[in-house]
Amino acid sequence: MKALLARFRSRSLSFTFTILATLSAGILIGSLMAHDVHGKEASGSSSDATPLQIPDPVKLSTAFSQIAKEVGPAVVNINTESIPKNPPRGAQGGNQGNFQDFFNHFFGEPNGPGGPGGPGGPQAGPGGDDDGGEGPGGGMRQSLGSGFIVDPRGYILTNNHVIDHADKIFVRLATDPEGDPGRPAKLIGTDKATDIAVIKIETKSPLPTVKMGNSEGVGIGDWVVAIGSPFGLQQTVTAGIISSKNRSIEPGTPGEFQHFLQTDAAINPGNSGGPLVNMAGQVIGVNTAIYTQSAGNQGIGFAMPSNTVISVYNQLIGPEHKVVRGSIGITFQPQQSLSSAVERVYGFKNGVIISSVQPGFPADKAGLKPGDIITEIDGRSIENGDDLVNDIAERKPGSTAQISYIRNGEHKTATVTIADRAKMIAALGGGSEGSGPGGTASSQSRLGLSVRDVPADVASKLGIPGGVLIDAIRPGSFADELQMLKPGLIILQVNRKPVSSVSQFQDAIGALKPGEDIVFLVTDPQDHSHANTYVGGTMP
């Protein structure tokens, strides 16, 4: 049996190889025959073949290329070096504030997508920074972004977050060779509220500049071009359209001066600070942020409008190198958080209803009170809170404004003297103003709550010496996380010290440092038992 199987296998293999050999020979002969026939045909038919010609260049749409030629030379690459600072005790990494994290995550983080590490490098996760790598100075880290020249003497516009905390700033021009470390630049001024910065490089000859445009003339659907250094690739040009205008990203106080143009032009890490250009070759925005889930372009980019940028620039190059904004000392509830019922009950469609008035500040001195509805300024109708903020902020401190308002259905007017917003914030303990041109107590930014004085008649009825009434609590804030603090409650004490007014409350909060304990003694005016509650936490 074994011998029989062996012979069978041998014959099978012999048959197989024969078949393969025969097929191979057939294929080879067929190939040679085909080749031979092909060669004969080719040698006999090439006389009627016409040689191909390279045609003259055809200019189809030249608008984008023309913009790139005109604007590109004025767009620069920005590198920064900074010595890593040790975080304060208890810090968990990352910045405080989602919008700054948003900037850091998606634009020019060192060794992230747009930093020296290139597209494949590590990147900061949501809520954290990428500390980057060691730079040429030893223990340094580098950041990367874009900017553009607006003055032939070397003045450059960019984003504040591109150069924030930098110890050294370097600018590489479009004509500088690859690998050039760039020219040293000095900081002229920054405005964190709009994330705009002005830097300057020294030059012996005039530099190419961009043309600034009017962002108010931009329409949804208009073509735009973005130029910058995404992922470190200098002089990259992308195109898209304006997707929306007046887009707010961070609601409330942090975003009260940030109203962006939205575009689907490809914007990636490293584009930050570069120009967004209209089809006339004019800069109508500064590329600032993107919304993404992949750390790359997803067609949703944001640019600070040129009209805002120009106003900020003109103040930053002034003698004081800072932006001065007006304020009247009020807070208000954002329009989007007001129900239609509030508007119906209070009898208004347009305007701003005052939440609180800071004692001793302009609105208070002019007689304005919580519940008043501001409808006009100098005869111009006020649409909403953003409109009010922009109007008041643009006015010079010391000037006056005629404010029309409604109180209990009666129309009234008051003359208000505009104050310096920054000085008012400092007087309130260094905090930030609230959702409005006049702001709230420093507790609004530190704690996330806004307060006002308890009216004397209410205090008398409740049998308390005074206190501050909680007006509002910002979602996700420190006060919100305590859960037991709610609008309508009255704070009587802070760390066992009585607070009978907003000013006393601000003094108590301002004296506390991050990490210290804070305990509120609160009472509910609706609770007829008059029981007090203790609410405690650790200062952020």
Coordinates of C-alpha atoms in Angstrom, one line a residue:
M1 CA 0.0 0.0 0.0
K2 CA 2.8 2.4 1.0
A3 CA 4.6 1.7 -2.3
L4 CA 1.4 2.3 -4.2
L5 CA 0.8 5.7 -2.5
A6 CA 4.4 6.7 -3.2
R7 CA 4.1 6.0 -6.9
F8 CA 0.8 7.9 -7.0
R9 CA 2.3 10.9 -5.3
S10 CA 5.3 10.8 -7.7
R11 CA 3.0 10.6 -10.7
S12 CA 0.8 13.4 -9.3
L13 CA 3.8 15.7 -8.8
S14 CA 5.2 14.9 -12.2
F15 CA 1.8 15.7 -13.7
T16 CA 1.6 18.9 -11.8
F17 CA 5.0 20.1 -12.8
T18 CA 4.3 19.1 -16.4
I19 CA 1.1 21.1 -16.4
L20 CA 2.9 24.2 -14.9
A21 CA 5.8 23.8 -17.3
T22 CA 3.4 23.6 -20.3
L23 CA 1.5 26.6 -19.1
S24 CA 4.7 28.5 -18.5
A25 CA 5.9 27.7 -22.0
G26 CA 2.6 28.7 -23.5
I27 CA 2.6 32.0 -21.6
L28 CA 6.2 32.7 -22.7
I29 CA 5.6 31.9 -26.3
G30 CA 2.4 33.9 -26.3
S31 CA 4.3 36.8 -24.7
L32 CA 7.0 36.6 -27.3
M33 CA 4.5 36.5 -30.1
A34 CA 2.6 39.4 -28.7
H35 CA 5.8 41.3 -28.2
D36 CA 6.9 40.6 -31.7
V37 CA 3.6 41.7 -33.2
H38 CA 3.5 44.8 -31.0
G39 CA 7.0 45.7 -32.1
K40 CA 6.1 45.3 -35.8
E41 CA 3.0 47.5 -35.4
A42 CA 4.9 50.2 -33.5
S43 CA 7.7 50.4 -36.0
G44 CA 5.2 50.7 -38.8
S45 CA 2.8 53.3 -37.3
S46 CA 4.8 55.9 -35.4
S47 CA 5.0 58.2 -38.4
D48 CA 1.6 59.5 -37.9
A49 CA 2.0 60.2 -34.1
T50 CA 1.9 63.8 -33.0
P51 CA 4.3 64.9 -30.3
L52 CA 2.7 66.3 -27.1
Q53 CA 3.3 70.0 -26.4
I54 CA 3.4 71.8 -23.0
P55 CA 0.7 74.5 -23.3
D56 CA 1.0 78.0 -22.0
P57 CA -0.2 78.5 -18.4
V58 CA -3.9 79.1 -18.1
K59 CA -4.9 81.5 -15.4
L60 CA -8.2 80.4 -14.0
S61 CA -9.1 81.8 -10.6
T62 CA -6.3 84.2 -9.7
A63 CA -7.9 85.8 -6.7
F64 CA -6.5 83.4 -4.1
S65 CA -3.0 83.4 -5.5
Q66 CA -3.0 87.2 -5.8
I67 CA -4.0 87.5 -2.1
A68 CA -1.3 85.1 -1.1
K69 CA 1.3 87.1 -3.0
E70 CA 0.1 90.4 -1.5
V71 CA -0.4 89.4 2.1
G72 CA 2.0 86.5 2.5
P73 CA 5.2 88.6 2.8
A74 CA 3.8 90.4 5.9
V75 CA 2.8 87.2 7.7
V76 CA 5.4 86.0 10.3
N77 CA 6.2 83.0 12.3
I78 CA 6.5 83.5 16.1
N79 CA 8.6 81.4 18.5
T80 CA 8.8 82.0 22.2
E81 CA 11.0 80.6 25.0
S82 CA 10.0 80.5 28.6
I83 CA 11.5 79.1 31.7
P84 CA 9.0 76.6 33.3
K85 CA 7.8 77.9 36.6
N86 CA 7.0 75.6 39.5
P87 CA 3.2 75.4 39.9
P88 CA 1.8 76.7 43.3
R89 CA 1.3 74.1 46.0
G90 CA -1.8 72.1 45.4
A91 CA -2.0 72.9 41.6
Q92 CA -2.9 70.0 39.5
G93 CA -1.6 71.2 36.2
G94 CA -3.4 73.1 33.5
N95 CA -4.7 76.6 33.4
Q96 CA -7.7 77.9 35.3
G97 CA -10.3 78.8 32.8
N98 CA -11.6 76.6 30.0
F99 CA -11.1 79.1 27.3
Q100 CA -7.4 79.5 28.0
D101 CA -7.1 75.7 28.0
F102 CA -8.9 75.8 24.7
F103 CA -6.3 78.1 23.3
N104 CA -3.3 76.1 24.7
H105 CA -4.7 72.8 23.6
F106 CA -5.3 73.8 20.0
F107 CA -2.7 76.4 19.1
G108 CA 1.0 76.2 19.2
E109 CA 1.7 74.2 22.3
P110 CA 5.3 73.1 22.4
N111 CA 5.9 69.6 21.2
G112 CA 2.2 69.4 20.5
P113 CA 0.7 69.7 17.0
G114 CA 2.2 73.0 16.1
G115 CA 5.1 73.0 18.4
P116 CA 8.7 71.8 17.8
G117 CA 7.5 68.2 18.2
G118 CA 5.5 68.4 15.0
P119 CA 2.3 66.6 14.1
G120 CA 3.4 63.4 15.8
G121 CA 4.4 64.9 19.1
P122 CA 2.4 64.6 22.3
Q123 CA -0.3 67.2 22.9
A124 CA -2.0 68.7 25.9
G125 CA -5.3 67.1 26.9
P126 CA -8.4 69.0 27.7
G127 CA -7.8 71.1 30.8
G128 CA -4.1 70.8 30.8
D129 CA -0.9 72.3 29.3
D130 CA 1.9 70.5 27.5
D131 CA 5.0 71.7 29.2
G132 CA 7.1 71.1 26.1
G133 CA 10.7 70.2 25.8
E134 CA 14.1 71.6 26.5
G135 CA 15.1 74.5 24.3
P136 CA 18.4 76.0 23.3
G137 CA 18.7 78.0 26.5
G138 CA 18.7 74.9 28.7
G139 CA 15.5 74.1 30.6
M140 CA 13.6 76.2 28.1
R141 CA 10.4 75.4 26.2
Q142 CA 9.3 76.8 22.9
S143 CA 5.9 77.9 21.6
L144 CA 4.8 78.5 18.0
G145 CA 2.3 80.8 16.4
S146 CA 1.7 83.3 13.7
G147 CA 1.4 87.1 13.4
F148 CA 1.3 89.8 10.8
I149 CA 3.1 93.2 10.3
V150 CA 0.9 96.2 10.4
D151 CA 3.6 99.0 10.5
P152 CA 6.7 99.0 8.3
R153 CA 8.7 99.9 11.4
G154 CA 8.2 96.4 12.7
Y155 CA 5.0 96.5 14.7
I156 CA 3.3 93.1 14.7
L157 CA -0.2 91.9 15.7
T158 CA -0.7 88.4 17.2
N159 CA -2.6 86.6 19.9
N160 CA -1.8 87.1 23.6
H161 CA -1.8 83.4 24.2
V162 CA 0.9 83.0 21.6
I163 CA 3.4 85.1 23.7
D164 CA 1.9 84.8 27.1
H165 CA 4.5 84.0 29.9
A166 CA 7.3 84.2 27.3
D167 CA 10.8 85.2 28.5
K168 CA 12.0 85.6 24.9
I169 CA 10.1 86.2 21.7
F170 CA 11.5 85.6 18.2
V171 CA 10.0 86.5 14.8
R172 CA 10.9 84.9 11.5
L173 CA 9.9 86.8 8.4
A174 CA 8.7 85.1 5.2
T175 CA 12.0 86.0 3.6
D176 CA 14.2 84.5 6.4
P177 CA 15.7 81.0 5.5
E178 CA 14.3 77.8 7.0
G179 CA 16.0 77.0 10.3
D180 CA 16.6 80.6 11.1
P181 CA 15.9 81.1 14.8
G182 CA 14.2 84.5 14.1
R183 CA 14.7 88.1 15.2
P184 CA 14.3 89.1 18.8
A185 CA 11.0 91.0 19.5
K186 CA 9.9 93.0 22.4
L187 CA 6.4 93.1 23.9
I188 CA 4.6 96.4 23.4
G189 CA 1.3 95.5 25.1
T190 CA -1.4 92.9 25.6
D191 CA -5.1 92.8 26.2
K192 CA -6.2 89.5 27.7
A193 CA -9.9 90.4 27.3
T194 CA -9.6 90.1 23.5
D195 CA -6.5 87.9 23.5
I196 CA -4.6 90.5 21.4
A197 CA -0.9 91.4 21.7
V198 CA 1.4 93.8 19.9
I199 CA 5.1 93.0 19.6
K200 CA 7.9 94.8 17.7
I201 CA 11.1 93.9 15.9
E202 CA 13.9 96.2 14.9
T203 CA 14.5 96.8 11.2
K204 CA 16.8 98.9 9.1
S205 CA 14.5 99.1 6.2
P206 CA 10.7 99.3 5.9
L207 CA 8.9 95.9 6.2
P208 CA 5.9 94.7 4.1
T209 CA 2.6 95.3 5.8
V210 CA -1.0 94.0 5.5
K211 CA -4.0 96.2 4.7
M212 CA -6.6 96.3 7.5
G213 CA -10.3 95.9 6.6
N214 CA -13.7 96.7 8.2
S215 CA -15.1 93.6 9.7
E216 CA -18.6 95.1 9.9
G217 CA -18.8 94.8 6.1
V218 CA -18.2 91.0 6.2
G219 CA -21.2 88.9 5.3
I220 CA -22.0 85.3 6.0
G221 CA -21.0 83.2 3.0
D222 CA -18.2 85.6 2.0
W223 CA -14.9 84.0 0.8
V224 CA -11.9 84.4 3.2
V225 CA -8.3 83.2 3.2
A226 CA -6.3 82.2 6.3
I227 CA -2.5 82.5 6.3
G228 CA -0.1 81.3 8.9
S229 CA 2.2 78.5 10.1
P230 CA 0.0 75.5 11.0
F231 CA 2.2 72.7 12.5
G232 CA 5.2 74.9 11.9
L233 CA 4.6 75.0 8.1
Q234 CA 5.2 78.6 7.3
Q235 CA 3.3 80.5 4.7
T236 CA 0.4 78.0 4.5
V237 CA -2.7 79.4 2.7
T238 CA -6.2 78.0 3.2
A239 CA -9.6 79.2 2.0
G240 CA -13.2 79.0 3.2
I241 CA -16.2 81.2 3.9
I242 CA -17.5 83.2 6.8
S243 CA -19.9 80.7 8.6
S244 CA -21.2 83.1 11.2
K245 CA -20.7 86.5 12.9
N246 CA -20.7 87.7 16.5
R247 CA -20.1 84.2 17.8
S248 CA -19.6 83.9 21.5
I249 CA -17.6 80.9 22.8
E250 CA -17.2 81.6 26.5
P251 CA -20.5 82.9 27.9
G252 CA -20.6 85.5 30.7
T253 CA -17.8 87.6 32.0
P254 CA -14.8 85.7 30.4
G255 CA -16.3 86.3 26.9
E256 CA -17.9 89.7 27.2
F257 CA -15.3 91.2 24.8
Q258 CA -14.9 88.1 22.7
H259 CA -17.3 88.1 19.8
F260 CA -15.8 86.2 16.9
L261 CA -16.1 85.7 13.2
Q262 CA -16.6 82.0 12.5
T263 CA -15.1 80.4 9.4
D264 CA -14.6 77.0 7.8
A265 CA -11.2 78.0 6.4
A266 CA -8.8 75.3 7.6
I267 CA -7.2 76.6 10.8
N268 CA -4.8 74.3 12.7
P269 CA -2.3 74.5 15.6
G270 CA 0.2 77.3 14.7
N271 CA -2.3 79.4 12.8
S272 CA -3.1 81.3 16.0
G273 CA -2.3 85.0 15.6
G274 CA -2.3 84.9 11.8
P275 CA -4.6 87.0 9.5
L276 CA -8.0 86.1 8.1
V277 CA -8.3 88.0 4.8
N278 CA -11.2 89.0 2.6
M279 CA -11.2 88.8 -1.2
A280 CA -9.9 92.4 -1.4
G281 CA -6.7 91.4 0.4
Q282 CA -7.7 93.1 3.6
V283 CA -7.3 91.6 7.1
I284 CA -10.8 91.3 8.6
G285 CA -9.8 89.1 11.6
V286 CA -7.1 87.5 13.7
N287 CA -7.3 83.7 13.8
T288 CA -7.7 82.8 17.5
A289 CA -9.3 79.5 18.2
I290 CA -10.8 76.3 16.8
Y291 CA -13.4 73.9 18.0
T292 CA -12.3 70.4 17.5
Q293 CA -12.3 66.9 19.0
S294 CA -9.2 65.8 17.2
A295 CA -6.8 68.7 17.8
G296 CA -7.1 69.5 14.1
N297 CA -9.3 71.4 11.8
Q298 CA -12.9 70.4 11.7
G299 CA -14.2 73.4 9.8
I300 CA -15.0 75.5 12.9
G301 CA -12.5 78.3 13.4
F302 CA -12.8 81.6 15.2
A303 CA -11.2 85.0 14.4
M304 CA -11.3 88.2 16.4
P305 CA -12.9 90.9 14.1
S306 CA -10.6 93.5 12.7
N307 CA -12.6 96.4 14.1
T308 CA -12.1 95.2 17.6
V309 CA -8.4 94.5 16.9
I310 CA -7.8 98.0 15.5
S311 CA -9.3 99.6 18.5
V312 CA -7.2 97.5 20.9
Y313 CA -4.0 98.0 18.8
N314 CA -4.4 101.8 18.8
Q315 CA -4.6 101.8 22.6
L316 CA -1.7 99.3 23.1
I317 CA 0.7 101.4 21.0
G318 CA -0.3 104.5 23.1
P319 CA 1.8 106.0 25.9
E320 CA 0.3 103.7 28.6
H321 CA 0.4 100.5 26.4
K322 CA -2.8 99.3 27.8
V323 CA -6.5 99.2 26.9
V324 CA -8.8 101.4 29.0
R325 CA -12.5 100.5 29.1
G326 CA -15.4 102.4 30.6
S327 CA -17.7 101.1 33.3
I328 CA -20.7 102.2 35.3
G329 CA -20.8 99.7 38.1
I330 CA -23.7 97.3 37.5
T331 CA -24.3 93.6 36.8
F332 CA -27.0 92.2 34.7
Q333 CA -28.4 88.8 33.8
P334 CA -27.5 87.7 30.3
Q335 CA -30.3 88.0 27.8
Q336 CA -30.2 84.3 26.8
S337 CA -30.9 83.3 30.4
L338 CA -34.0 85.4 30.7
S339 CA -37.3 83.7 30.0
S340 CA -39.9 85.4 27.9
A341 CA -42.1 85.5 31.1
V342 CA -39.6 88.0 32.6
E343 CA -39.8 90.2 29.6
R344 CA -43.6 90.1 29.7
V345 CA -43.9 90.8 33.4
Y346 CA -41.4 93.6 33.3
G347 CA -42.8 95.0 30.1
F348 CA -39.8 95.2 27.8
K349 CA -38.5 93.5 24.6
N350 CA -35.1 95.2 24.2
G351 CA -32.8 96.4 26.9
V352 CA -31.0 95.2 30.0
I353 CA -32.4 94.5 33.4
I354 CA -30.0 95.4 36.2
S355 CA -29.2 92.6 38.7
S356 CA -27.1 94.6 41.1
V357 CA -25.6 98.1 41.5
Q358 CA -22.2 98.5 43.1
P359 CA -22.4 100.9 46.1
G360 CA -20.5 104.1 45.6
F361 CA -19.9 103.6 41.8
P362 CA -21.3 105.7 38.9
A363 CA -24.7 103.9 38.5
D364 CA -25.3 104.0 42.2
K365 CA -24.5 107.7 42.3
A366 CA -26.8 108.3 39.4
G367 CA -29.7 106.7 41.2
L368 CA -30.0 103.4 39.3
K369 CA -31.3 100.4 41.2
P370 CA -31.6 96.6 40.7
G371 CA -34.7 95.9 38.6
D372 CA -34.3 99.0 36.5
I373 CA -34.3 98.3 32.7
I374 CA -31.8 100.2 30.7
T375 CA -33.3 100.9 27.2
E376 CA -31.2 103.7 25.7
I377 CA -27.9 105.4 25.9
D378 CA -27.7 109.0 24.6
G379 CA -30.9 108.3 22.6
R380 CA -29.7 105.1 21.0
S381 CA -31.7 102.0 21.7
I382 CA -29.9 99.2 23.6
E383 CA -30.6 95.7 22.2
N384 CA -29.0 93.5 24.8
G385 CA -26.2 93.1 27.3
D386 CA -23.5 92.8 24.6
D387 CA -24.6 96.0 23.1
L388 CA -24.5 97.8 26.5
V389 CA -21.1 96.4 27.3
N390 CA -19.6 97.5 23.9
D391 CA -21.1 101.0 24.2
I392 CA -20.0 101.7 27.7
A393 CA -16.6 100.1 27.3
E394 CA -15.7 102.3 24.3
R395 CA -16.4 105.5 26.3
K396 CA -13.6 107.4 28.0
P397 CA -13.5 107.5 31.8
G398 CA -14.7 110.9 33.0
S399 CA -17.2 111.3 30.1
T400 CA -20.9 111.3 30.7
A401 CA -23.8 109.3 29.2
Q402 CA -27.5 109.9 29.3
I403 CA -29.2 106.6 30.3
S404 CA -32.9 106.0 29.7
Y405 CA -34.4 103.3 31.8
I406 CA -37.8 101.9 33.0
R407 CA -38.7 101.5 36.7
N408 CA -42.0 100.1 37.7
G409 CA -43.4 100.9 34.2
E410 CA -42.3 104.5 34.4
H411 CA -39.7 105.9 31.9
K412 CA -36.8 107.8 33.6
T413 CA -33.4 109.2 32.6
A414 CA -30.1 109.6 34.5
T415 CA -26.8 111.1 33.7
V416 CA -24.0 108.7 34.5
T417 CA -20.3 109.5 34.7
I418 CA -18.2 106.8 33.1
A419 CA -15.5 105.2 35.3
D420 CA -12.3 103.3 34.5
R421 CA -13.2 99.6 34.4
A422 CA -9.8 98.4 35.6
K423 CA -9.7 100.8 38.5
M424 CA -13.2 99.7 39.5
I425 CA -12.1 96.1 39.5
A426 CA -9.1 96.9 41.6
A427 CA -11.3 98.8 44.1
L428 CA -13.5 95.7 44.3
G429 CA -10.6 93.6 45.4
G430 CA -8.9 92.6 42.1
G431 CA -11.7 90.4 40.8
S432 CA -13.4 90.5 37.5
E433 CA -16.5 92.3 36.6
G434 CA -19.7 90.4 35.9
S435 CA -21.8 90.0 32.9
G436 CA -22.0 93.7 32.2
P437 CA -20.2 96.9 31.7
G438 CA -20.1 97.8 35.4
G439 CA -19.4 94.4 36.8
T440 CA -19.9 92.8 40.1
A441 CA -17.9 92.0 43.2
S442 CA -14.6 90.2 43.0
S443 CA -16.6 87.1 44.3
Q444 CA -18.0 86.8 40.7
S445 CA -14.7 85.6 39.4
R446 CA -13.2 83.9 42.5
L447 CA -16.3 82.3 43.8
G448 CA -18.8 82.4 41.0
L449 CA -21.5 84.3 42.8
S450 CA -22.8 87.9 42.6
V451 CA -24.2 89.6 45.6
R452 CA -25.9 92.9 46.6
D453 CA -26.8 94.7 49.8
V454 CA -29.9 93.5 51.7
P455 CA -32.4 96.4 51.7
A456 CA -32.8 98.0 55.1
D457 CA -36.5 97.3 55.4
V458 CA -35.9 93.6 54.6
A459 CA -33.1 93.4 57.2
S460 CA -35.4 95.0 59.8
K461 CA -38.2 92.6 59.0
L462 CA -35.9 89.7 59.4
G463 CA -34.3 91.0 62.5
I464 CA -30.7 90.9 61.1
P465 CA -28.1 93.7 61.2
G466 CA -27.6 93.5 57.4
G467 CA -25.9 91.1 55.1
V468 CA -25.6 90.4 51.3
L469 CA -28.2 88.8 49.2
I470 CA -27.0 86.2 46.6
D471 CA -28.2 87.4 43.2
A472 CA -26.8 84.7 41.0
I473 CA -24.4 81.7 40.9
R474 CA -22.4 80.8 37.9
P475 CA -22.8 77.2 36.8
G476 CA -19.8 75.0 37.5
S477 CA -18.2 77.6 39.8
F478 CA -16.9 77.2 43.3
A479 CA -20.1 78.5 44.8
D480 CA -22.1 76.2 42.6
E481 CA -20.1 73.1 43.7
L482 CA -20.9 73.9 47.3
Q483 CA -24.5 73.2 46.4
M484 CA -25.9 74.7 49.6
L485 CA -25.4 78.3 48.3
K486 CA -28.4 79.4 46.2
P487 CA -29.8 82.7 44.8
G488 CA -32.1 84.3 47.4
L489 CA -30.1 83.3 50.5
I490 CA -28.5 86.0 52.6
I491 CA -24.9 85.7 53.7
L492 CA -24.4 87.1 57.3
Q493 CA -20.8 86.2 58.0
V494 CA -17.6 85.1 56.3
N495 CA -15.3 83.2 58.6
R496 CA -17.1 84.4 61.7
K497 CA -16.8 88.1 60.6
P498 CA -20.2 89.9 60.1
V499 CA -20.7 91.3 56.6
S500 CA -23.5 93.9 56.6
S501 CA -22.7 95.3 53.1
V502 CA -21.2 94.4 49.8
S503 CA -18.0 96.3 50.6
Q504 CA -17.5 94.3 53.8
F505 CA -18.1 91.1 51.9
Q506 CA -15.5 92.0 49.3
D507 CA -13.0 92.9 52.0
A508 CA -13.5 89.5 53.6
I509 CA -13.2 87.6 50.4
G510 CA -10.2 89.7 49.2
A511 CA -8.2 88.9 52.3
L512 CA -8.4 85.1 51.7
K513 CA -5.7 83.3 49.8
P514 CA -6.1 80.2 47.6
G515 CA -6.2 77.1 49.6
E516 CA -7.6 78.8 52.8
D517 CA -10.8 77.6 54.4
I518 CA -13.9 79.8 53.9
V519 CA -17.2 79.4 55.9
F520 CA -20.4 81.3 55.1
L521 CA -23.1 81.8 57.7
V522 CA -26.3 82.0 55.6
T523 CA -30.0 82.4 56.3
D524 CA -33.0 81.8 54.1
P525 CA -35.5 84.8 54.3
Q526 CA -38.3 82.4 53.2
D527 CA -37.6 80.1 56.2
H528 CA -39.8 81.3 59.0
S529 CA -37.8 79.4 61.6
H530 CA -34.9 81.8 60.9
A531 CA -32.5 79.0 61.2
N532 CA -28.9 79.7 60.1
T533 CA -26.8 77.4 58.0
Y534 CA -23.0 77.0 57.8
V535 CA -21.5 76.4 54.4
G536 CA -17.8 75.7 54.1
G537 CA -15.1 75.0 51.5
T538 CA -11.6 75.8 50.4
M539 CA -10.8 78.9 48.5
P540 CA -10.0 78.3 44.8

